[in-house]
Short mmCIF file of C-alpha atoms in Angstrom, two decimals:
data_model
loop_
_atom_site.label_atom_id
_atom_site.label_comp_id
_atom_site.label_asym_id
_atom_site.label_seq_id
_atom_site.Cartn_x
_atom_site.Cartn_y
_atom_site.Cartn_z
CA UNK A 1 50.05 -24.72 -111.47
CA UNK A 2 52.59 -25.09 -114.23
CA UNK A 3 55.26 -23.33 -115.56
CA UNK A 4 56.25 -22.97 -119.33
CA UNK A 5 58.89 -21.34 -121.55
CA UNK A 6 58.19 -19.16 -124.41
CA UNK A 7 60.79 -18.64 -126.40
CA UNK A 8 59.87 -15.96 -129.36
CA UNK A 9 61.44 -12.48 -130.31
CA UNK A 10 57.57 -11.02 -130.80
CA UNK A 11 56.91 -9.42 -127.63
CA UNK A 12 52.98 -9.13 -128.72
CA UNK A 13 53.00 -13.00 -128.82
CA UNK A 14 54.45 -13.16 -125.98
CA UNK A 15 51.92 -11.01 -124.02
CA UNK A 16 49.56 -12.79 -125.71
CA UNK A 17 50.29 -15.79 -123.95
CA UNK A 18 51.38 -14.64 -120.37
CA UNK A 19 47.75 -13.26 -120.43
CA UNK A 20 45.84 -16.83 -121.55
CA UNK A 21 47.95 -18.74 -119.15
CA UNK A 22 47.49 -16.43 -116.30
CA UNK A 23 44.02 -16.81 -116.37
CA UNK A 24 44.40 -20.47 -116.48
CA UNK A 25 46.45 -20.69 -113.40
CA UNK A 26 49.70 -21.44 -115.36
CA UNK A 27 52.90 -19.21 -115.23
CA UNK A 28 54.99 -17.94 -118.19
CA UNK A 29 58.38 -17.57 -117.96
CA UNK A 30 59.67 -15.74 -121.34
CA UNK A 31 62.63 -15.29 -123.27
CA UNK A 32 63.54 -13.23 -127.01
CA UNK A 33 66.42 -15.14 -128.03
CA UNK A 34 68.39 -18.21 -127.29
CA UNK A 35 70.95 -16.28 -124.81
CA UNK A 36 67.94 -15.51 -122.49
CA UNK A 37 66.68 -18.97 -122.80
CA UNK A 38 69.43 -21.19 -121.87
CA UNK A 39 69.93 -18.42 -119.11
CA UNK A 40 66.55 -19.02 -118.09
CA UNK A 41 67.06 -23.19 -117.90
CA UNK A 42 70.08 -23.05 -115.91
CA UNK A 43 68.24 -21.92 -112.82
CA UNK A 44 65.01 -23.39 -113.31
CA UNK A 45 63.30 -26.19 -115.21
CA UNK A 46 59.62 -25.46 -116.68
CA UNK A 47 57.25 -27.90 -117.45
CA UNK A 48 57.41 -27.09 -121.10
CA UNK A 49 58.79 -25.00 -124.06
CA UNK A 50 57.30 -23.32 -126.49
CA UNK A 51 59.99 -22.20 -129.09
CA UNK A 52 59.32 -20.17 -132.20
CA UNK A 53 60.80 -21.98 -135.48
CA UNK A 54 62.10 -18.64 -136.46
CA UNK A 55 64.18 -15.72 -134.07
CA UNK A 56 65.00 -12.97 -136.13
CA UNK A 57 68.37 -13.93 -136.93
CA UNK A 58 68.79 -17.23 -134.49
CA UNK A 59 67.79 -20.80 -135.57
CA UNK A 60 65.16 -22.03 -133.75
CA UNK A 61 66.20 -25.33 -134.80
CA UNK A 62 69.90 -24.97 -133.48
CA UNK A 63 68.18 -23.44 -130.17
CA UNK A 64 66.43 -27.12 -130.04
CA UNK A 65 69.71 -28.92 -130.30
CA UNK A 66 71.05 -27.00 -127.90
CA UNK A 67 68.18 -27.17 -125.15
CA UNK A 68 68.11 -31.01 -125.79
CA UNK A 69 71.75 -31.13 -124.93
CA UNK A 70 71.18 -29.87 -121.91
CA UNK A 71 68.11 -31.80 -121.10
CA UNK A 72 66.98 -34.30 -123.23
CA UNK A 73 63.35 -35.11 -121.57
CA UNK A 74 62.24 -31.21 -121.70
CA UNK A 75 59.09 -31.28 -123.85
CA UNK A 76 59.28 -28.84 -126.59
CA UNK A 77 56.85 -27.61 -128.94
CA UNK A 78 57.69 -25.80 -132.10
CA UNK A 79 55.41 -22.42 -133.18
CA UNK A 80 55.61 -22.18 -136.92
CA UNK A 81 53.55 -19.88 -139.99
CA UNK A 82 51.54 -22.89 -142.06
CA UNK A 83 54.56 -22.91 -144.85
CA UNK A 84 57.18 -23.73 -142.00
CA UNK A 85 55.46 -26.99 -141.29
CA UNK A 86 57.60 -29.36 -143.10
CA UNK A 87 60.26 -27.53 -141.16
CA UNK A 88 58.18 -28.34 -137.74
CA UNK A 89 58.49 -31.71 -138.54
CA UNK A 90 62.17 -31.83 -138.82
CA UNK A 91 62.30 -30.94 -135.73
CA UNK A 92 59.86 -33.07 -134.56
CA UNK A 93 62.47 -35.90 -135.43
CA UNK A 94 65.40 -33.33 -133.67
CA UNK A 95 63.61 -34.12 -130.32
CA UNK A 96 60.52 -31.52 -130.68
CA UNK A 97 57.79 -32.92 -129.04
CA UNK A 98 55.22 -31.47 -131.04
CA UNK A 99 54.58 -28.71 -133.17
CA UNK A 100 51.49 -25.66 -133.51
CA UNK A 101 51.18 -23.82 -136.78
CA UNK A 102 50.34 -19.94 -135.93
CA UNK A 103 47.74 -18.71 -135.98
CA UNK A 104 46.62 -21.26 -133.43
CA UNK A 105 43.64 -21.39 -130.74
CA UNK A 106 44.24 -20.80 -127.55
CA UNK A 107 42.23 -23.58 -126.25
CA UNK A 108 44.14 -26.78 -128.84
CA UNK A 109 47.68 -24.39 -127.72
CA UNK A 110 46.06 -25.46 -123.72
CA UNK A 111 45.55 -29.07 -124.76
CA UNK A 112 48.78 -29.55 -126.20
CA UNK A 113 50.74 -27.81 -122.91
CA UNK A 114 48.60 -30.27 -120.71
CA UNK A 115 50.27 -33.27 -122.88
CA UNK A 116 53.71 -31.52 -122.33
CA UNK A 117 53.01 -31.36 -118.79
CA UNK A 118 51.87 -34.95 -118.36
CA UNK A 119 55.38 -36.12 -120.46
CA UNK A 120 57.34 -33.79 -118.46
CA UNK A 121 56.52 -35.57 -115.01
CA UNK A 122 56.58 -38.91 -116.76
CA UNK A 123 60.07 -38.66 -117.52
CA UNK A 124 60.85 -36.96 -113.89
CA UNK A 125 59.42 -40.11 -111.85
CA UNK A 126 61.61 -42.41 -114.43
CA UNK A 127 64.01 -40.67 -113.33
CA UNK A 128 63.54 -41.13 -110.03
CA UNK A 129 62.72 -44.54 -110.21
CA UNK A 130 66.25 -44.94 -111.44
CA UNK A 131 67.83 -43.34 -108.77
CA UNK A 132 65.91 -45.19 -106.27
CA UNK A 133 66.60 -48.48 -108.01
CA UNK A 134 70.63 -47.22 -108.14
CA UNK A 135 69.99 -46.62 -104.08
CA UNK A 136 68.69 -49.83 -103.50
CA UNK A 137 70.72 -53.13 -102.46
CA UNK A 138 67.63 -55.44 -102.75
CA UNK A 139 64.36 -54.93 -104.35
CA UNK A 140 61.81 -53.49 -101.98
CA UNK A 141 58.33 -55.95 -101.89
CA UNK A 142 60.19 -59.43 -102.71
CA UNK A 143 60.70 -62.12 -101.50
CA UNK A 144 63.77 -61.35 -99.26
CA UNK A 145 64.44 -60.21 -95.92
CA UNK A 146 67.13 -59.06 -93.96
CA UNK A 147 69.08 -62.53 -93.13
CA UNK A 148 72.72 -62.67 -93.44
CA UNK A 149 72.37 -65.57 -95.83
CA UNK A 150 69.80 -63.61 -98.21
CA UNK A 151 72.06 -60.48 -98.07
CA UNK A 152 75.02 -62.95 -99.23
CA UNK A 153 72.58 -63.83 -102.35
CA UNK A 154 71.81 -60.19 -103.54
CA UNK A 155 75.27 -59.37 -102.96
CA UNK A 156 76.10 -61.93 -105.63
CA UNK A 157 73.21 -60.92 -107.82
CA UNK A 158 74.90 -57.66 -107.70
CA UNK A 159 78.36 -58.62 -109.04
CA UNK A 160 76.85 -60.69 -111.78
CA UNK A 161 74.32 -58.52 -112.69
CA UNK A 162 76.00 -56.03 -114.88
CA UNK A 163 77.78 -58.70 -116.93
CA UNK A 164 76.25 -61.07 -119.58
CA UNK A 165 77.54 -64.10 -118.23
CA UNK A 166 74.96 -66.93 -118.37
CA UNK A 167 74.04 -67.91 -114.57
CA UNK A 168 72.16 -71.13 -113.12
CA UNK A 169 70.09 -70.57 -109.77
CA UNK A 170 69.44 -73.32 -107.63
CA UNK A 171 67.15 -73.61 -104.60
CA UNK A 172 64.03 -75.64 -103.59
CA UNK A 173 60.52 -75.14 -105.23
CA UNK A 174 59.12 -71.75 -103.99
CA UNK A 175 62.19 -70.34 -102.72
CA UNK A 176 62.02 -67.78 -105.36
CA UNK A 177 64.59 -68.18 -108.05
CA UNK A 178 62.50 -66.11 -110.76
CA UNK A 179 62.16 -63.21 -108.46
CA UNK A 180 65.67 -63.18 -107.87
CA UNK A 181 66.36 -63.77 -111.83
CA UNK A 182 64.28 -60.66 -112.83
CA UNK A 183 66.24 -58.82 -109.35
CA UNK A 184 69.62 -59.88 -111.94
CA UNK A 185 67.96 -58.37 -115.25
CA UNK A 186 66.52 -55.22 -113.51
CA UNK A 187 70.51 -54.37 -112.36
CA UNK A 188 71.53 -55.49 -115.76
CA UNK A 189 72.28 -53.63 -119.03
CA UNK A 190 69.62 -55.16 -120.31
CA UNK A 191 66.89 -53.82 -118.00
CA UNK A 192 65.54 -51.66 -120.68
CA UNK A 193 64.61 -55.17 -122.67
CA UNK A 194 62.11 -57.67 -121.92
CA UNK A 195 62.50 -60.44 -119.35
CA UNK A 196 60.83 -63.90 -120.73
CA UNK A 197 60.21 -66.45 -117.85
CA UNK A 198 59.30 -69.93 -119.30
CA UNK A 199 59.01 -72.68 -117.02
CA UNK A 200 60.07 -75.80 -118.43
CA UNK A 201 58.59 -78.13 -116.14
CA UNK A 202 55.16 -77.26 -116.87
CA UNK A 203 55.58 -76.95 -120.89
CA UNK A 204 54.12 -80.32 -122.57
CA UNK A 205 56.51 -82.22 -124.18
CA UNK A 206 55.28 -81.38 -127.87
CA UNK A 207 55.37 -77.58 -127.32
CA UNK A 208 58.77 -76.93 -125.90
CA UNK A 209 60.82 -76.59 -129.18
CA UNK A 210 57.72 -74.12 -130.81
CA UNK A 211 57.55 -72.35 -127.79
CA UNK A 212 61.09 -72.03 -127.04
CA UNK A 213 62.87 -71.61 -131.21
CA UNK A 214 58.85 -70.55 -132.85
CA UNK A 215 57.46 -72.01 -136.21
CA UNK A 216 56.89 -71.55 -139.54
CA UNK A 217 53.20 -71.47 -140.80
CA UNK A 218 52.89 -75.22 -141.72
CA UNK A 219 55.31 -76.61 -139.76
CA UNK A 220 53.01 -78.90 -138.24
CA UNK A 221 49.44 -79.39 -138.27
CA UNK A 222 47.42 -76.61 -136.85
CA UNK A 223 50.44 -74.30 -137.16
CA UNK A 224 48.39 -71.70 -139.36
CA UNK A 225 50.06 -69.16 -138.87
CA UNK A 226 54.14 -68.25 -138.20
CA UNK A 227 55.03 -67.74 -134.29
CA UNK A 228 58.04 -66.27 -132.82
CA UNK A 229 59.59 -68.23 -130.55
CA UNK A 230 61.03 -67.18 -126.81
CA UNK A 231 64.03 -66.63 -127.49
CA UNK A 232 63.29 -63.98 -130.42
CA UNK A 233 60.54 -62.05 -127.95
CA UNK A 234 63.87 -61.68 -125.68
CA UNK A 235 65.55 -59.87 -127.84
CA UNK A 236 68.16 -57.38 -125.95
CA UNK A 237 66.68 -58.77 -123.32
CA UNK A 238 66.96 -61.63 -120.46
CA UNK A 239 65.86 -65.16 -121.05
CA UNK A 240 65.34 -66.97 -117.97
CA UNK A 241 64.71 -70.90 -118.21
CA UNK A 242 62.87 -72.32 -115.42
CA UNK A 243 63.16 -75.86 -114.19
CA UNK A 244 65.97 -76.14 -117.22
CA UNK A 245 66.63 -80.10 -115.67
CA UNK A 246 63.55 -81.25 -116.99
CA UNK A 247 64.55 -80.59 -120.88
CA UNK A 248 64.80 -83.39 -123.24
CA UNK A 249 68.27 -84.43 -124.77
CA UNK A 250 67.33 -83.21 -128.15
CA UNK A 251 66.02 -79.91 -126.97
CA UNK A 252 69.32 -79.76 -124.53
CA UNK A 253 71.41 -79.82 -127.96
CA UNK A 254 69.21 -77.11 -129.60
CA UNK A 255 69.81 -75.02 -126.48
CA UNK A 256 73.55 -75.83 -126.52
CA UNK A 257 73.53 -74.36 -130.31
CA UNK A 258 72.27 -71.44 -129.59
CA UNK A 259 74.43 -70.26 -126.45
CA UNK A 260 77.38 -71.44 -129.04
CA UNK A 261 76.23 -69.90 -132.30
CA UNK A 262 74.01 -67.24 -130.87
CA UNK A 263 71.54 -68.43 -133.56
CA UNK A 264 68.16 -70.47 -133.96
CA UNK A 265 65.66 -71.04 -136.36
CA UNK A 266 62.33 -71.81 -136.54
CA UNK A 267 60.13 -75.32 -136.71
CA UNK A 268 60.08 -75.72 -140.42
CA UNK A 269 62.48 -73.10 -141.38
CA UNK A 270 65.30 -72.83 -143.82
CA UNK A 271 67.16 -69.90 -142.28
CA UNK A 272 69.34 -68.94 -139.47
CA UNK A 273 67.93 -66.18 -136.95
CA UNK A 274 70.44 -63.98 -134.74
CA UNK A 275 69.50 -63.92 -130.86
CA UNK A 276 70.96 -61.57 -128.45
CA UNK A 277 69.80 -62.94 -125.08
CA UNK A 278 70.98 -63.32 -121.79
CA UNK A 279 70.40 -66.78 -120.63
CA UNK A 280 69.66 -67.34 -116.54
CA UNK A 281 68.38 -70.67 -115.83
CA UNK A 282 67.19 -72.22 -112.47
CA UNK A 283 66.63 -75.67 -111.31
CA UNK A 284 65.57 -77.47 -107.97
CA UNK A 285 67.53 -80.46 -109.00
CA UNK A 286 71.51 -80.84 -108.68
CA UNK A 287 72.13 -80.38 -112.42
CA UNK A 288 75.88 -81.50 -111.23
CA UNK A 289 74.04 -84.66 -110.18
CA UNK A 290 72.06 -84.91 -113.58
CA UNK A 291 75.52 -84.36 -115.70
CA UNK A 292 76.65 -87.95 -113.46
CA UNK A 293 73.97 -89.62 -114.12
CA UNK A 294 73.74 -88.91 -117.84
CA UNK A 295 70.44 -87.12 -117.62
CA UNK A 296 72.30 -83.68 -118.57
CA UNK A 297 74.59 -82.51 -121.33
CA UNK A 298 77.77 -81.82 -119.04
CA UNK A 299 78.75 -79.00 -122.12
CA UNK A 300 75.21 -77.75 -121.67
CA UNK A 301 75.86 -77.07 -117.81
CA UNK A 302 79.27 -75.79 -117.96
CA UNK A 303 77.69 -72.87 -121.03
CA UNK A 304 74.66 -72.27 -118.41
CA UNK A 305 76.75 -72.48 -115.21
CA UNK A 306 79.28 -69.29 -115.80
CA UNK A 307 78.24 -68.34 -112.23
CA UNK A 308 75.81 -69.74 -109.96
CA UNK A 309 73.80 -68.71 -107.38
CA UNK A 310 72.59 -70.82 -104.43
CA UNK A 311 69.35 -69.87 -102.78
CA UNK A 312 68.77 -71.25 -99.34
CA UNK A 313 65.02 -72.51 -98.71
CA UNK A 314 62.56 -70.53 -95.92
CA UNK A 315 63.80 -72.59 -93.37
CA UNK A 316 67.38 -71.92 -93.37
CA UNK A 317 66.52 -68.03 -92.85
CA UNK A 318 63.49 -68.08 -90.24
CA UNK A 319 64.51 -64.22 -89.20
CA UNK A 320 63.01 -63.31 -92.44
CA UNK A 321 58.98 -64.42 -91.48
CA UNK A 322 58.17 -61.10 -89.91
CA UNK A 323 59.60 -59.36 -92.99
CA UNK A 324 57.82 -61.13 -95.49
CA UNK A 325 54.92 -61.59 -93.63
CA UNK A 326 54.23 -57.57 -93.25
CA UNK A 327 55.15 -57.48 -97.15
CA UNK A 328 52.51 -60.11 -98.30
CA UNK A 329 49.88 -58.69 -95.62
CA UNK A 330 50.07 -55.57 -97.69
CA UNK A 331 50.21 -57.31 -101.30
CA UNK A 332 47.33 -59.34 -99.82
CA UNK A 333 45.55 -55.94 -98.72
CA UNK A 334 46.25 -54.44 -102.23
CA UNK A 335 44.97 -57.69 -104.38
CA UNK A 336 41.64 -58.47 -101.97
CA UNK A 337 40.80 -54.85 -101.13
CA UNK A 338 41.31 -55.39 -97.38
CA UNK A 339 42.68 -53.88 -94.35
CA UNK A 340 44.65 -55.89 -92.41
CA UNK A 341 46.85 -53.83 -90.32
CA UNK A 342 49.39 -56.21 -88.60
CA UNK A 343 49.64 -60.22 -86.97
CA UNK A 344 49.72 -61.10 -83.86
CA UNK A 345 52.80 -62.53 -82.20
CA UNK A 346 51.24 -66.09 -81.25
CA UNK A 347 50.17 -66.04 -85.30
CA UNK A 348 54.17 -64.80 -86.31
CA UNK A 349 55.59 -67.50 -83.73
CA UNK A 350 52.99 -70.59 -85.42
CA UNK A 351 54.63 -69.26 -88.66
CA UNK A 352 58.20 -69.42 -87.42
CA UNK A 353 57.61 -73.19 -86.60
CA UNK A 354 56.52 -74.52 -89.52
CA UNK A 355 59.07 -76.17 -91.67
CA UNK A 356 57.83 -74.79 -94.58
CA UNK A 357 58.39 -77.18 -97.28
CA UNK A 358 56.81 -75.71 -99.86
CA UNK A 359 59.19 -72.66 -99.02
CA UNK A 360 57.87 -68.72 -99.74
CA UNK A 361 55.61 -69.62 -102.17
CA UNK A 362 53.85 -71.54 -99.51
CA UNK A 363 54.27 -69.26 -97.01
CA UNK A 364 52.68 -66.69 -99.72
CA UNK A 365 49.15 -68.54 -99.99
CA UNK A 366 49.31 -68.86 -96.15
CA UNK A 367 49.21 -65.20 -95.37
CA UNK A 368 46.94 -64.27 -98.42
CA UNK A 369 44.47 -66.83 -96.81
CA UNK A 370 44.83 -65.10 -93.49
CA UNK A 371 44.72 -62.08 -95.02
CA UNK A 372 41.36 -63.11 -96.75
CA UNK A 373 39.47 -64.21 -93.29
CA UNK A 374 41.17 -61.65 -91.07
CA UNK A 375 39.31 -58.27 -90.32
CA UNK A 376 42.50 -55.76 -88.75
CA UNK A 377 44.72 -58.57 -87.46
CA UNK A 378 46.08 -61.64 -88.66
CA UNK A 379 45.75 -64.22 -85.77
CA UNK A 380 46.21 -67.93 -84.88
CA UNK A 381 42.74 -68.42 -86.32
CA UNK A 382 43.59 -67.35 -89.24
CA UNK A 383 46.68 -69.22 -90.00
CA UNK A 384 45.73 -72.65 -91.86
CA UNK A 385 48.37 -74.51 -92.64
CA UNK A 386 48.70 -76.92 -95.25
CA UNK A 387 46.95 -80.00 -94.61
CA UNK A 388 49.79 -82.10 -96.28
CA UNK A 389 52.39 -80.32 -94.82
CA UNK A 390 50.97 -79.44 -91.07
CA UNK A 391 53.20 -83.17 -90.04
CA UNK A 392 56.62 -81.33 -90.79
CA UNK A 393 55.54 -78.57 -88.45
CA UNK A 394 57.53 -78.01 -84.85
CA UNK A 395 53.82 -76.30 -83.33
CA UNK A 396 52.45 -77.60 -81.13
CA UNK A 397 49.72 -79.74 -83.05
CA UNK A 398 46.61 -81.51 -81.11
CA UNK A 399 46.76 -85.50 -82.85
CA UNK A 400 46.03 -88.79 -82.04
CA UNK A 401 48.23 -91.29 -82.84
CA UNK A 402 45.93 -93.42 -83.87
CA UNK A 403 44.06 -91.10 -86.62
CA UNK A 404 46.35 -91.84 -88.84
CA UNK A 405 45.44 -93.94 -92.09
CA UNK A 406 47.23 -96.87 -93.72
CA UNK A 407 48.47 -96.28 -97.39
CA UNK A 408 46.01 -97.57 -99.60
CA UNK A 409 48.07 -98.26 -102.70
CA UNK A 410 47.11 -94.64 -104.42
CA UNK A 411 50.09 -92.83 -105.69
CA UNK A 412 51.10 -89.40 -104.46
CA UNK A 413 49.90 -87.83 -107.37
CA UNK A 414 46.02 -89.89 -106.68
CA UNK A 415 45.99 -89.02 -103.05
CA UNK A 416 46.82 -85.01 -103.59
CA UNK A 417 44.27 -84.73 -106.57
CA UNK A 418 41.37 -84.33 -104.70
CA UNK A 419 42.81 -82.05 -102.38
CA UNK A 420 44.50 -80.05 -105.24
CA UNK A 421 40.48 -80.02 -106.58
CA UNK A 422 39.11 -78.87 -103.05
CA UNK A 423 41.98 -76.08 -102.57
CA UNK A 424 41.04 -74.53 -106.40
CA UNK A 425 37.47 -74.84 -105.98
CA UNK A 426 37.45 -73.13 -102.58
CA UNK A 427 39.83 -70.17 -104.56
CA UNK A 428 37.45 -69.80 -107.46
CA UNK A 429 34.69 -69.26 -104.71
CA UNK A 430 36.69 -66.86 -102.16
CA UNK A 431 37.59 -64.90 -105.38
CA UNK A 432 34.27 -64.67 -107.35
CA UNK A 433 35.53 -66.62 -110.37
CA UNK A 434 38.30 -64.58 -111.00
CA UNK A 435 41.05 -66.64 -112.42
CA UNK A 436 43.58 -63.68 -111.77
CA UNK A 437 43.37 -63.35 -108.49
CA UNK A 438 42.44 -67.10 -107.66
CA UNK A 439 45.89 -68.02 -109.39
CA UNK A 440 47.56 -65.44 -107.03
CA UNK A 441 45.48 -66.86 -104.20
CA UNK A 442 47.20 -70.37 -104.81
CA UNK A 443 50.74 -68.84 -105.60
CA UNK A 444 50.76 -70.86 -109.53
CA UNK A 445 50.77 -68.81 -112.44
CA UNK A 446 47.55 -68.78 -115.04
CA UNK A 447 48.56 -71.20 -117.30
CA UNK A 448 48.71 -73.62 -114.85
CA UNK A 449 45.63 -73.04 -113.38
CA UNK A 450 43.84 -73.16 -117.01
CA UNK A 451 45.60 -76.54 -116.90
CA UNK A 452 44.48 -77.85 -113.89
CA UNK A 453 40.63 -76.48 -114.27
CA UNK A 454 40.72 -78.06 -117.15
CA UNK A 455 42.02 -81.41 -115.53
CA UNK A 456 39.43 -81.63 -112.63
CA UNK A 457 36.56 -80.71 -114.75
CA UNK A 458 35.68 -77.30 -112.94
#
């Protein structure tokens, strides 16, 4: 049942109403003039309003105003004669939320207060998302846990958070430095602005500058059409730069412009285009070491490194496994449609000896895997560790000595290939085909599994 507000100084119209929306299961609170209205909203909240343009000698317009001030997400729909409808829409841009010209139909007057209703708890479980997201001291369903030296990180994402100071965030590969960028946009002022992730170790060398400052149409052959770049789709929002080590020297000195000048401007364009970004960047290099060695613009780093943020890989915080284990059971649950209830200790302990290399992103595909051949429990079974990485695990592993091979002159890259190959084609199987939920199975975003279907011919 829902509640409404009539505000109108016809008692006949008023009856009217009570009647219909009784006998649609709705209550009608009611009110003459403004007096008994904002009277009404001080002790309860209705779902709705429905205020008459005109009330005898009151302004049903100045009544809006006032109703707004008090709460500005109350729907409100204006009741107006035909003539009064340029009127309606005045107030339309006042706040109203919509308007109904008498005489109306019951029925579109029903359909209208069912849109009121669904705005009305839209805006209620924003606002309790807010609060909850005020409440909170670390994002619930991350890639965190309770450790002392994770707590240390999100206290630090905290204090830097509600400033715009540019911030570099180093850790190992899979340790989850976007997760803990969008953690520092989602506390910022910026939160209500878009967060653009681009990583810049998988962007081709010919695409960065398009992809990062857009183009003209014509700028270069096949560019038919003009593109926005990243940093203008980031506008009021965060910009967070990925892998920011790997960019070229003359792209380094188109990035330094902009954090100077606040400006950029398209491939093959004449004019200068204002940005107003926020600029986190992350790296699993030393970008300290890069500046020595000449491989990094030192004023680059010291314009991206106003604070920094140091995020310790999976195996410096083992106490967080059973934490992030439950969480990706259930995100595994939610993506495959199972029911996997809980893991068994002698799974949780094989977990806790692994080295993890590849850190949580690893430790991600692991449990989704387990998740994907378990039926209510994860167990040892289950757990299938990384073939490349099963030698830096502490478990207790069952190996001959002499099973292992020579190096046969293949690169690492040659050797991992057809393993890389085996581990997609096996996702693309487990999955149906879906490329959504096969890139989630392997823990790599879409692009880069395009890229590397693409690359082994599947």
């Amino acid at each position: 049942m829902s509640t409404f507000l009539i505000i109108d100084d016809d008692p006949d119209i008023r009856a009217s109403l009570r009647l219909f929306l009784k006998t649609r299961g709705h209550e009608l609170l009611e009110a003459g003039n403004g007096d008994e209205a904002l009277n009404i909203l001080k002790k309860q909240r209705p779902d709705g309003v429905l205020l008459d343009l005109f009330l005898g000698k009151e302004s049903g317009m100045q009544l809006l105003g006032q109703i707004k001030k008090t709460d500005s997400t109350l729907p409100v729909i204006m009741l107006t004669g035909h003539s009064d409808v340029a009127t309606a829409v005045e107030a339309m841009k006042l706040g109203a939320m919509d308007y109904i010209a008498k005489p109306f139909k019951n029925e579109y007057l029903l359909l209208v207060l069912q849109k009121a209703v669904k705005v009305s708890e839209l805006f209620m479980e924003v606002k309790a998302l807010r609060r909850q997201v005020k409440k909170k001291t670390q994002p619930a369903g991350v890639v965190f846990g309770p450790s002392p030296a994770i707590e240390a990180v999100i206290k630090q994402a905290h204090i830097v958070a509600p400033t715009d100071l540019s911030v570099i965030i180093q850790g190992p590969s899979g340790s989850g430095k976007e997760v803990l960028a969008r953690l520092i946009h989602d506390f910022s002022r910026r939160a209500s602005g878009p967060f653009i992730a681009v990583d810049c170790g998988t962007l081709p060398e010919a695409l960065v500058e398009s992809e990062l400052f857009g183009f003209e149409k014509g700028a270069f052959t096949g560019a038919d059409r003009k593109k926005p770049g990243h940093f203008e789709m980031a506008f009021k929002g965060t910009f967070f730069l990925d892998e920011v080590g790997n960019l070229s020297p003359n792209v380094q000195a188109k990035l330094l412009r902009v954090l100077q000048e606040r400006k950029i401007r398209h491939l093959g364009g004449k004019t200068d285009i204002q940005v107003n970004v926020r600029i986190l960047s992350a790296s699993n290099k030393n970008l300290s070491e890069l500046v020595e060695q000449k491989k990094f613009r030192e004023d680059l780093y010291h314009r991206l490194n106003q604070f920094s943020i140091k995020l310790p890989s999976l195996s410096q915080r083992k106490e967080d496994i059973p934490v992030l284990a439950a969480q990706f059971i259930r995100e595994a649950n939610r993506s495959l449609h199972k029911k996997v209830q809980s893991i068994s200790r002698a799974a949780l302990a094989m977990l806790e000896a692994h080295s993890w290399p590849g850190n949580v992103r690893e430790f991600r595909n692991i449990i989704f895997r387990a998740v994907l051949s378990a039926e209510k429990s994860v167990e040892l079974e289950h757990i299938q560790l990384e073939p490349s990485t099963v030698a830096h695990s502490t478990a207790p592993i069952s190996a001959s000595p002499g099973n292992s091979s020579p190096l046969t002159g293949q690169t690492l890259k040659e050797a991992v290939a057809p393993l890389e190959k085996e581990m997609i084609q096996k996702a693309l199987k487990e999955t149906g085909g879906n490329k959504v939920r096969t890139a989630r199975l392997l823990g790599i975003d879409r692009k880069a599994l395009y890229y590397k279907i693409q690359k082994h011919g599947l």
